[in-house]
PDB file of C-alpha atoms in Angstrom:
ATOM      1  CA  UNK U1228      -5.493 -20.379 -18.229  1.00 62.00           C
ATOM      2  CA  UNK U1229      -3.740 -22.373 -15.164  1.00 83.00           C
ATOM      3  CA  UNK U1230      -4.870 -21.800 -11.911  1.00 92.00           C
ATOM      4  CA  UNK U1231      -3.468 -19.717  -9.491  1.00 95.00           C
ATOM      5  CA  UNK U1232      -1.552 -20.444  -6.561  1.00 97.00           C
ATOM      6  CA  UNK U1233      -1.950 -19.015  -3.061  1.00 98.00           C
ATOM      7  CA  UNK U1234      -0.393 -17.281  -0.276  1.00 98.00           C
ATOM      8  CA  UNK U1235      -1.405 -16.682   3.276  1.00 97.00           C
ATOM      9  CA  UNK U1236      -0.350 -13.126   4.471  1.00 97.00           C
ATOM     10  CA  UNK U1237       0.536 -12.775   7.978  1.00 96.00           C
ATOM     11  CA  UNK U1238      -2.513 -11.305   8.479  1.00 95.00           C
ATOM     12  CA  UNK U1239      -4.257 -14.037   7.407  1.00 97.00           C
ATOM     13  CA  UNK U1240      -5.677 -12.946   4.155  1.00 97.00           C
ATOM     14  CA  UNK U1241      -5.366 -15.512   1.341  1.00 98.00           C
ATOM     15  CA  UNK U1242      -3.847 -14.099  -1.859  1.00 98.00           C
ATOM     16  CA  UNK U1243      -3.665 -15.591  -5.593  1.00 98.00           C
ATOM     17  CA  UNK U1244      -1.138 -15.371  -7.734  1.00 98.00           C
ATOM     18  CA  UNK U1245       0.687 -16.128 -10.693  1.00 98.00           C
ATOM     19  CA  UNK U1246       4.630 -16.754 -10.965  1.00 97.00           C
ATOM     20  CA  UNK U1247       6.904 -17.690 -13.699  1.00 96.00           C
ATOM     21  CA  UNK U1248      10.508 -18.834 -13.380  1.00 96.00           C
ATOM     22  CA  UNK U1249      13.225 -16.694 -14.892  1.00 96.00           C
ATOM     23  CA  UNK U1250      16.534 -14.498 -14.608  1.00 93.00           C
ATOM     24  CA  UNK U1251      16.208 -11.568 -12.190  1.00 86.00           C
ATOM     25  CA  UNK U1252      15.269  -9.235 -10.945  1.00 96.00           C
ATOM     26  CA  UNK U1253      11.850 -10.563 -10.776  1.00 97.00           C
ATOM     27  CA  UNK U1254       9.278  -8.203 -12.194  1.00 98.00           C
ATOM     28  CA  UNK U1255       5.868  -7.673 -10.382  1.00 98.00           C
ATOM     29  CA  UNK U1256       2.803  -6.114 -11.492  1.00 98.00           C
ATOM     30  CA  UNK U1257       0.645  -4.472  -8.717  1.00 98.00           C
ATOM     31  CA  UNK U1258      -3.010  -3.679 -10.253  1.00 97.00           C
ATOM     32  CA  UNK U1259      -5.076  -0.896  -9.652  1.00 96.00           C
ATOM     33  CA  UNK U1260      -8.582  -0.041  -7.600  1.00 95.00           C
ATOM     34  CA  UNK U1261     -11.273  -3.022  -7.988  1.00 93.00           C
ATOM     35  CA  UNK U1262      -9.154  -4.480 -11.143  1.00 94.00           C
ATOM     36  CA  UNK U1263      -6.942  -7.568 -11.077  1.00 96.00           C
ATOM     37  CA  UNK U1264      -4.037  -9.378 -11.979  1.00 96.00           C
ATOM     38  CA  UNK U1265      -5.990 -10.676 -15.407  1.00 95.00           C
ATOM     39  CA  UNK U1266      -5.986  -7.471 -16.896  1.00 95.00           C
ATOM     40  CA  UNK U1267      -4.638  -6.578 -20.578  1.00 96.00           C
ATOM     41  CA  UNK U1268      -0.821  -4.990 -19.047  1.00 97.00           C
ATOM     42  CA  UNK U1269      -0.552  -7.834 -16.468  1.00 97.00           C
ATOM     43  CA  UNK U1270      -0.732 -10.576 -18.898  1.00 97.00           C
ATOM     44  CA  UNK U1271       1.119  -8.619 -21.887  1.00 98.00           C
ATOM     45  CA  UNK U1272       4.124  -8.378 -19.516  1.00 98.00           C
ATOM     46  CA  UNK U1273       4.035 -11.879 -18.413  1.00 97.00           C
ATOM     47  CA  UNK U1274       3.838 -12.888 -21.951  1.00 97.00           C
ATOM     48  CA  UNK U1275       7.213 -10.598 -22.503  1.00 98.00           C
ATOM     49  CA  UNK U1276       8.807 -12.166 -19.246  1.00 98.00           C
ATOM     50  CA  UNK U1277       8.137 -15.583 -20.711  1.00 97.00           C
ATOM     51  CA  UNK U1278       9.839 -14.795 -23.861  1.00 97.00           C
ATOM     52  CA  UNK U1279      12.750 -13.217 -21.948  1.00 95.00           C
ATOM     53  CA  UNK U1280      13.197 -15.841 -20.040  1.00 97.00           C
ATOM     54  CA  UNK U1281      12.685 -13.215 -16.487  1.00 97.00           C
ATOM     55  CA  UNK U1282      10.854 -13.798 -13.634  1.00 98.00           C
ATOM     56  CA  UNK U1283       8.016 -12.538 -13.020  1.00 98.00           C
ATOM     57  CA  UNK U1284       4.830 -12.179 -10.835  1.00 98.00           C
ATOM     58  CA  UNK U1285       1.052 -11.037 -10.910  1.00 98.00           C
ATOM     59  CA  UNK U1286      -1.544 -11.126  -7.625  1.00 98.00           C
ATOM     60  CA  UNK U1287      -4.802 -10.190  -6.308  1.00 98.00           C
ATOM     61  CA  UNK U1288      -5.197  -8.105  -3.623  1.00 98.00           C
ATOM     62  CA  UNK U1289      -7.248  -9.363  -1.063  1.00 97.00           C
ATOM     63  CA  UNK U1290     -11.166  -8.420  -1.770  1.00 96.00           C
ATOM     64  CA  UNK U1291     -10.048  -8.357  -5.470  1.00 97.00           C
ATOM     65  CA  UNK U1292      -9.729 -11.140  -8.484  1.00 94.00           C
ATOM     66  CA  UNK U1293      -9.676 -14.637  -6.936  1.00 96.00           C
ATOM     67  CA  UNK U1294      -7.889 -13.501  -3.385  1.00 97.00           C
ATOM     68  CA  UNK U1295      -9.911 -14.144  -0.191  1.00 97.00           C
ATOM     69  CA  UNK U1296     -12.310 -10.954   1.449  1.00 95.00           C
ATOM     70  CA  UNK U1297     -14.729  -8.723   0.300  1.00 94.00           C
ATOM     71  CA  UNK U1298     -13.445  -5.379  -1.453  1.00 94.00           C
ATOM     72  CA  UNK U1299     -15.287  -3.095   1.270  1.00 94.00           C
ATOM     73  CA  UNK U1300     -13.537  -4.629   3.788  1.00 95.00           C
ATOM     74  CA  UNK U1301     -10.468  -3.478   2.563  1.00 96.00           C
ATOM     75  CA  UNK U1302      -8.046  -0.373   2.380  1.00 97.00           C
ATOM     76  CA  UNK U1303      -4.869   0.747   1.202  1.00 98.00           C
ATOM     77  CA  UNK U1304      -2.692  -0.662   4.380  1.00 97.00           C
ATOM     78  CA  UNK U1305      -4.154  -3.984   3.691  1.00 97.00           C
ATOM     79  CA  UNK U1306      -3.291  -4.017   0.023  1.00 98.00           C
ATOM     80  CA  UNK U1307       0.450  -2.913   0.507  1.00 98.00           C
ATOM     81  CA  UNK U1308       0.307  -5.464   3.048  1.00 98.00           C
ATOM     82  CA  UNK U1309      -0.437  -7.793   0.332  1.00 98.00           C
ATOM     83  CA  UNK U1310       2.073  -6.310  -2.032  1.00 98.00           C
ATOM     84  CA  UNK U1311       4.726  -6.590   0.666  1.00 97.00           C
ATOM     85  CA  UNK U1312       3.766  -9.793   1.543  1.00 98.00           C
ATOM     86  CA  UNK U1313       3.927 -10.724  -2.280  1.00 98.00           C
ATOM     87  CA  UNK U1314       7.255  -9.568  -2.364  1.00 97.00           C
ATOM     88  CA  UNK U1315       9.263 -10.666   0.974  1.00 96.00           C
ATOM     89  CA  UNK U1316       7.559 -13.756   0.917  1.00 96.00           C
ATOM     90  CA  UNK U1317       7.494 -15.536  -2.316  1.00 97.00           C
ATOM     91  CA  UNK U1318      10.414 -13.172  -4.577  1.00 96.00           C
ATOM     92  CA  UNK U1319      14.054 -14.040  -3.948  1.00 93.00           C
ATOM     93  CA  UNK U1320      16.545 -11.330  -4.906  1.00 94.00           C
ATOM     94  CA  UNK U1321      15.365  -7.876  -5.809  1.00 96.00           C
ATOM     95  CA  UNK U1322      12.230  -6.787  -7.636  1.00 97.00           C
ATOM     96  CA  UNK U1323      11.580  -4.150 -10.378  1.00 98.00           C
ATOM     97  CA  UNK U1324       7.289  -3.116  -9.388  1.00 98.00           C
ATOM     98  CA  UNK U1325       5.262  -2.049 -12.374  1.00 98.00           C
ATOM     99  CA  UNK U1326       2.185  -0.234 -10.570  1.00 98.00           C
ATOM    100  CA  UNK U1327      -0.783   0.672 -12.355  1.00 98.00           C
ATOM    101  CA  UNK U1328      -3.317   3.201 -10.910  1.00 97.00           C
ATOM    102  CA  UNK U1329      -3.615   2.345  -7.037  1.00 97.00           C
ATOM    103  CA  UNK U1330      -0.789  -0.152  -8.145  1.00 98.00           C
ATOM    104  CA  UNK U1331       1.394   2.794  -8.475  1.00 98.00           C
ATOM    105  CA  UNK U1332       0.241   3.653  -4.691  1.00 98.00           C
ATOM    106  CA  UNK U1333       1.234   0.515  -3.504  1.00 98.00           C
ATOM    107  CA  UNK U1334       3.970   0.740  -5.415  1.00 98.00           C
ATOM    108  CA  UNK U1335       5.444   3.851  -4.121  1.00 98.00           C
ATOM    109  CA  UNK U1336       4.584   2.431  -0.727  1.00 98.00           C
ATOM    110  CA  UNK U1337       6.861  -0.424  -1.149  1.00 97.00           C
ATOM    111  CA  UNK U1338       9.554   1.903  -2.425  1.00 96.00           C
ATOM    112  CA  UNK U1339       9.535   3.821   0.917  1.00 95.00           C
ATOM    113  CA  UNK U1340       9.056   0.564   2.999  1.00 95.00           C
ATOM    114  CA  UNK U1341      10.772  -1.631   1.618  1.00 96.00           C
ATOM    115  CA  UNK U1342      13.481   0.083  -0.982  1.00 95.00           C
ATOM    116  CA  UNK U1343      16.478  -2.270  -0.281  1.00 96.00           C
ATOM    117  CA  UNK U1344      14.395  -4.965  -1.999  1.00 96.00           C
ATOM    118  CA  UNK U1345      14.037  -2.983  -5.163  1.00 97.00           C
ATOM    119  CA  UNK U1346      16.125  -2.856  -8.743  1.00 97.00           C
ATOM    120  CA  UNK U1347      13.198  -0.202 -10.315  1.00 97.00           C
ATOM    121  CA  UNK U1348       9.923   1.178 -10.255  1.00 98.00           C
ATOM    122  CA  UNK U1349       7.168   1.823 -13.234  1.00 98.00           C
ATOM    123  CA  UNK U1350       4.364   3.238 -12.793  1.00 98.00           C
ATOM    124  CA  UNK U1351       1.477   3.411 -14.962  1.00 98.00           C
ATOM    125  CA  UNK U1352      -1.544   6.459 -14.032  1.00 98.00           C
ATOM    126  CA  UNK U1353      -0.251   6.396 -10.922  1.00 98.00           C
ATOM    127  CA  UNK U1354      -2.557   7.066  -8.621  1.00 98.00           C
ATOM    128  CA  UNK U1355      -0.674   7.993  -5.074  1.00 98.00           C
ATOM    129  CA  UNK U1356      -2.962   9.352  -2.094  1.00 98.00           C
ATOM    130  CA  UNK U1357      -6.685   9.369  -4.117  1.00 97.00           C
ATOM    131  CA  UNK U1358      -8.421   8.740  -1.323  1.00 97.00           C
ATOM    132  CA  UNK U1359      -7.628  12.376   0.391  1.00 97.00           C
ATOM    133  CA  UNK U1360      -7.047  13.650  -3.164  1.00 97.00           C
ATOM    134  CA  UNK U1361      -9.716  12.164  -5.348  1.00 95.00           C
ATOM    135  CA  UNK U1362     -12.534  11.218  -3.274  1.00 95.00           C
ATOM    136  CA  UNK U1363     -11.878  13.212   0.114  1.00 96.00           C
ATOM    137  CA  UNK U1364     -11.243  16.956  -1.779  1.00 96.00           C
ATOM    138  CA  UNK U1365     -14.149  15.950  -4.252  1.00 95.00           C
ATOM    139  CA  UNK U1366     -16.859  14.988  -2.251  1.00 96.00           C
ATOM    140  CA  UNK U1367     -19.790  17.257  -1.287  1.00 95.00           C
ATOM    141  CA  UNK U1368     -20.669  18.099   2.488  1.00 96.00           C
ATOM    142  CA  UNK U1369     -23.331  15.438   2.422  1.00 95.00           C
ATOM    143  CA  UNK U1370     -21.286  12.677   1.356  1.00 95.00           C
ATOM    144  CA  UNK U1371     -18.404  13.919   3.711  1.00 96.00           C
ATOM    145  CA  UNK U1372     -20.876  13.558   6.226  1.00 96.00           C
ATOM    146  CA  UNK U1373     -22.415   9.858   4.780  1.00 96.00           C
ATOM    147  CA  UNK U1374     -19.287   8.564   4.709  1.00 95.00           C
ATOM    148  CA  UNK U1375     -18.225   9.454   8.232  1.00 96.00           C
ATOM    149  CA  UNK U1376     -21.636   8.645  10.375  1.00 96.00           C
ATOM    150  CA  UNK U1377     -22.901   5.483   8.120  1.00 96.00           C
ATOM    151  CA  UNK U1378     -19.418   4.465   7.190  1.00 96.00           C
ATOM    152  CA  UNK U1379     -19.988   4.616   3.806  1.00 95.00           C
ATOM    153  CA  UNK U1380     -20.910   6.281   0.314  1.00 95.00           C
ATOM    154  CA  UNK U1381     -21.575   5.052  -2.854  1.00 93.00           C
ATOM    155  CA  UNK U1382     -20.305   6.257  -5.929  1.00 90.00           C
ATOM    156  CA  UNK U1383     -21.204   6.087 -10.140  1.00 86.00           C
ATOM    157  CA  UNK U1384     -18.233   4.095 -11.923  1.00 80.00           C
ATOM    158  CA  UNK U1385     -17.512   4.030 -15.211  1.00 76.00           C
ATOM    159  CA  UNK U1386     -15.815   0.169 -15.077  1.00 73.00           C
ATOM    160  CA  UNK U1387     -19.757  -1.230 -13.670  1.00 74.00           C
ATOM    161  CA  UNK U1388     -21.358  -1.661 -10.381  1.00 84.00           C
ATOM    162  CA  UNK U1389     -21.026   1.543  -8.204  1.00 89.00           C
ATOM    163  CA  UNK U1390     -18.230   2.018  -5.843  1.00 92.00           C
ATOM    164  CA  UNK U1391     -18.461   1.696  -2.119  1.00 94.00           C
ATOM    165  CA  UNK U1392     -16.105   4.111  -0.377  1.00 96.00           C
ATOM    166  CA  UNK U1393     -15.896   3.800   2.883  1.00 97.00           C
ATOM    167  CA  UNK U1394     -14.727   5.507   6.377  1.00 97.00           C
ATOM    168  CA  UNK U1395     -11.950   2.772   6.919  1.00 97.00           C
ATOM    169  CA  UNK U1396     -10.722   2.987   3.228  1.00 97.00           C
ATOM    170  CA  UNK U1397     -10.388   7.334   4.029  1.00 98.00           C
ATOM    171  CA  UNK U1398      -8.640   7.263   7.306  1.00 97.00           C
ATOM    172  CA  UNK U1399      -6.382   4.317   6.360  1.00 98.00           C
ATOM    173  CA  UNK U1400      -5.685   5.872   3.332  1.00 97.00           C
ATOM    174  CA  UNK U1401      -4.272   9.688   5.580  1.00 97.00           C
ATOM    175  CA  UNK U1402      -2.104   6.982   7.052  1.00 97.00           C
ATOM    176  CA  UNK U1403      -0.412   6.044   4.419  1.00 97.00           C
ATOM    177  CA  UNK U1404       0.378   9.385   2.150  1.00 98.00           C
ATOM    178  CA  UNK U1405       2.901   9.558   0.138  1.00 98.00           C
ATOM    179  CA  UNK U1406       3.123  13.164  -1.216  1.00 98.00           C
ATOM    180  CA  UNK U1407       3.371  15.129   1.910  1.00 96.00           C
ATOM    181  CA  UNK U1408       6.806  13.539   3.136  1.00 95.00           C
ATOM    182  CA  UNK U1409      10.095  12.721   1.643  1.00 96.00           C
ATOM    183  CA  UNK U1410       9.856  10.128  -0.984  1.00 97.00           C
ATOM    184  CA  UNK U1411      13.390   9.127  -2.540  1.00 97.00           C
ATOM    185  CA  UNK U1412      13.665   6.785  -5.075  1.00 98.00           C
ATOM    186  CA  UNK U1413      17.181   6.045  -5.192  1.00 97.00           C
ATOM    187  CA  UNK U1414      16.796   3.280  -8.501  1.00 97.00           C
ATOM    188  CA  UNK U1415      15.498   3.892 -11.763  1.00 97.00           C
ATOM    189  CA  UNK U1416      12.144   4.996 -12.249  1.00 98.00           C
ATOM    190  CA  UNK U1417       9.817   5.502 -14.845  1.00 98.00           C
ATOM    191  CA  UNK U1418       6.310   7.504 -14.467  1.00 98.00           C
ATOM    192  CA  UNK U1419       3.903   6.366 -17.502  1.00 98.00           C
ATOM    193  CA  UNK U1420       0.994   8.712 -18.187  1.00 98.00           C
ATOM    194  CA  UNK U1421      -1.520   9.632 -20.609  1.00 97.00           C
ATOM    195  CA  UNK U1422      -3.554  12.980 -21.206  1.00 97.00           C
ATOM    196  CA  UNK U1423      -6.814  11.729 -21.711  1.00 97.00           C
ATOM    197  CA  UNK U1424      -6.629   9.992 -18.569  1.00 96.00           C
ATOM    198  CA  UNK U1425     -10.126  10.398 -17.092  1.00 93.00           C
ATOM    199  CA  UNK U1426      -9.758   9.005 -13.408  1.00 93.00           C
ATOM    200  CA  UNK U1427      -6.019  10.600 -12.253  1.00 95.00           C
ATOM    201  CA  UNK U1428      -5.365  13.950 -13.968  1.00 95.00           C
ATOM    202  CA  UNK U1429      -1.919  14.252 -15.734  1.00 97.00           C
ATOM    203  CA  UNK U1430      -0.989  17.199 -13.017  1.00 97.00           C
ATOM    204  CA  UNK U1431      -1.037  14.005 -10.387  1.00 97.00           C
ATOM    205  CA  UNK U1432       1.706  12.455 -12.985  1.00 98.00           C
ATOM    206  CA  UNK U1433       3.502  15.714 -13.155  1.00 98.00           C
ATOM    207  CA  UNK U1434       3.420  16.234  -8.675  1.00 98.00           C
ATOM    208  CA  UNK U1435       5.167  12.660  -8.348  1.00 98.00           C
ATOM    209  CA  UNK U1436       7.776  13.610 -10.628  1.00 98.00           C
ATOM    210  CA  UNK U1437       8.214  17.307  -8.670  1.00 98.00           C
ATOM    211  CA  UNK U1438       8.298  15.420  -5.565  1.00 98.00           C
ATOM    212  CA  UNK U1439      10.318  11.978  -5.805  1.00 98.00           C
ATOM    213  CA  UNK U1440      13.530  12.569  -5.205  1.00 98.00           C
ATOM    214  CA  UNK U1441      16.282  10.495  -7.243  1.00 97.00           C
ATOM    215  CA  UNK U1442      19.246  10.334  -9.809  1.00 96.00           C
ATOM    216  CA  UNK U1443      17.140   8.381 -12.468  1.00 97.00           C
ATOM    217  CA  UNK U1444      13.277   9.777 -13.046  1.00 98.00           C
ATOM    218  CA  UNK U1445      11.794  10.130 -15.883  1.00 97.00           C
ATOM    219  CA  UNK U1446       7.891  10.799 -16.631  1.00 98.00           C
ATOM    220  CA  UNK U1447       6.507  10.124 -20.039  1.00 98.00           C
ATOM    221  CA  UNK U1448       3.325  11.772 -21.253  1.00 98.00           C
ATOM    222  CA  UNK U1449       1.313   9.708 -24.036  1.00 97.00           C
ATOM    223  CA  UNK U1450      -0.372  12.395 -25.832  1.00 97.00           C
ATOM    224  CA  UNK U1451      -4.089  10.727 -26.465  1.00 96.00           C
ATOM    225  CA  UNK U1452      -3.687   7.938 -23.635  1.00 96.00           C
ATOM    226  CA  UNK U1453      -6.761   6.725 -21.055  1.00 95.00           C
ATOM    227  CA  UNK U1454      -6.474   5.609 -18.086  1.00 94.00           C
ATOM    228  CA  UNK U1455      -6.287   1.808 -19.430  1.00 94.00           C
ATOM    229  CA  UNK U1456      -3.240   2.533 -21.003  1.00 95.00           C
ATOM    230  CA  UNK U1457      -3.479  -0.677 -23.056  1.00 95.00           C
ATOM    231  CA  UNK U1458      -3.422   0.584 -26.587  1.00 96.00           C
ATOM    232  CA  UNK U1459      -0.624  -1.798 -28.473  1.00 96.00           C
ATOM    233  CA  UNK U1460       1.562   1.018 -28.645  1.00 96.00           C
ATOM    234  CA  UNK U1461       0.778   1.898 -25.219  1.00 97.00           C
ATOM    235  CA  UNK U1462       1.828  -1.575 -23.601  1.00 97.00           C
ATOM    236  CA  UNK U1463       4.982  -1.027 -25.875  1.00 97.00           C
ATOM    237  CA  UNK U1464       6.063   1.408 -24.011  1.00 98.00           C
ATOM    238  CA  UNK U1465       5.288  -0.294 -20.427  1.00 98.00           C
ATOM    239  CA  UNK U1466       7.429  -2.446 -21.819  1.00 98.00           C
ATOM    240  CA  UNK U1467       9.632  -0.338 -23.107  1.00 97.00           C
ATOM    241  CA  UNK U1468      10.150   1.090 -19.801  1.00 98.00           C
ATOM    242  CA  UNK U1469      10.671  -1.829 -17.714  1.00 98.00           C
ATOM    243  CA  UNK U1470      13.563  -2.790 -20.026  1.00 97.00           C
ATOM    244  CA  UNK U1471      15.141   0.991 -19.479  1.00 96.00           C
ATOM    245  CA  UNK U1472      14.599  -0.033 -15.415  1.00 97.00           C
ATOM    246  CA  UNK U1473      16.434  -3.667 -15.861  1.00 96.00           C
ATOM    247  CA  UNK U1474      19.088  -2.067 -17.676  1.00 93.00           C
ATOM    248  CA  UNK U1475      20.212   0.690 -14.991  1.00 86.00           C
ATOM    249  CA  UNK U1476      19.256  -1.346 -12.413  1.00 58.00           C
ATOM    250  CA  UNK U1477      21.793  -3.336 -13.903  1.00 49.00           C
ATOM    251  CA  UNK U1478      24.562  -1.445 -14.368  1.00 41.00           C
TER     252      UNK U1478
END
């Protein structure tokens, strides 16, 4: 595996990535909550760029994979500062975002922010406003009230050591909502979900699609699908789906 290269945001934060040379619009894959750009979908679809002959890119967010900071420090402005500095600062042209899990949050984010720069979105378990959603609305009293006066809580994970939530990550994260305002999406889009997803319910899947606004959105439901989404026939698809993006971005 080569090395990455880095960027330095203009915040300062050091971010690795990956980019391969190609025909546009470049496609970008934005990885979810304490994953990284190594993951099984990241590297299928670089593989498929490669063989297409498209551009394409993969990063860390800072405190994540091989990018500079701890993940504590960080929060859900930072990371679609990242993204956005991903984007705008190493990307020519436009930019078709595959977002998995927070991915899809940053994704989205980028899509408001930034939606002149865009030829598509995919998302995959999209995972838009989980920290007023997920943890927020499921936490009891007693972590409501650890989180706010130590600044922190820690939480059981599934995917290894526990997870720190903390106070910044929560009040960032009611900055930068996407569900509660407008959200248009005026390129094609593709929402990617499975029913045994575990970590963001299929109803969260179901919400984006009732809320987005746009002339081209579709959301599939894999019947049988976990939140890793990277059964063969399930990276088919993400596949699959970026191609339907390219093509009516296209036209």
């Amino acid at each position: 595996m080569s090395e990455p290269q880095f960027l330095t945001t203009p915040q300062g934060r050091r971010i690795a990535y990956h980019q391969s040379a190609g025909e546009g619009p470049t496609v970008m894959f934005c990885h979810g909550l304490r994953s990284d750009m190594e993951g099984t979908k990241a590297l299928y679809l670089e593989e498929w760029a490669r063989a297409q002959c498209r551009a394409f890119i993969r990063f860390d967010c800072s405190g994540h994979g091989k990018s500079s900071g701890a993940f504590e420090e960080g929060c859900i402005g930072d990371w679609a500062e990242d993204a956005a500095a991903v984007m705008t600062g190493l990307v020519d042209g436009k930019v078709v975002l595959v977002g998995s899990s927070m991915g899809g949050w940053l994704s989205l984010l980028m899509a408001r922010d930034l939606s002149e720069r865009l030829a598509g979105l995919v998302t995959i378990a999209a995972a838009p406003d989980f920290t007023e959603d997920g943890f927020w609305a499921e936490f009891s009293e007693a972590q409501r009230a650890e989180v706010m006066e130590a600044g922190q809580v820690s939480l059981p994970s599934d995917y290894g050591d526990p997870l720190i939530v903390t106070r910044r990550i929560i009040e960032d994260g009611r900055e930068r909502l996407v569900l509660r305002s407008p959200l248009p999406l005026p390129f094609p889009t593709r929402f990617l979900q499975g029913t045994a997803d575990a970590d963001v319910d299929p109803s969260v899947a179901l919400r984006l699609l009732d809320h987005a606004t746009g002339d081209d959105i579709r959301l599939t439901l894999v019947k049988g699908a976990d939140h890793r989404f990277s059964e063969p026939d399930e990276l088919s698809l993400i596949v699959t789906a970026v191609e339907e993006v390219l093509a009516g971005g296209a036209e």
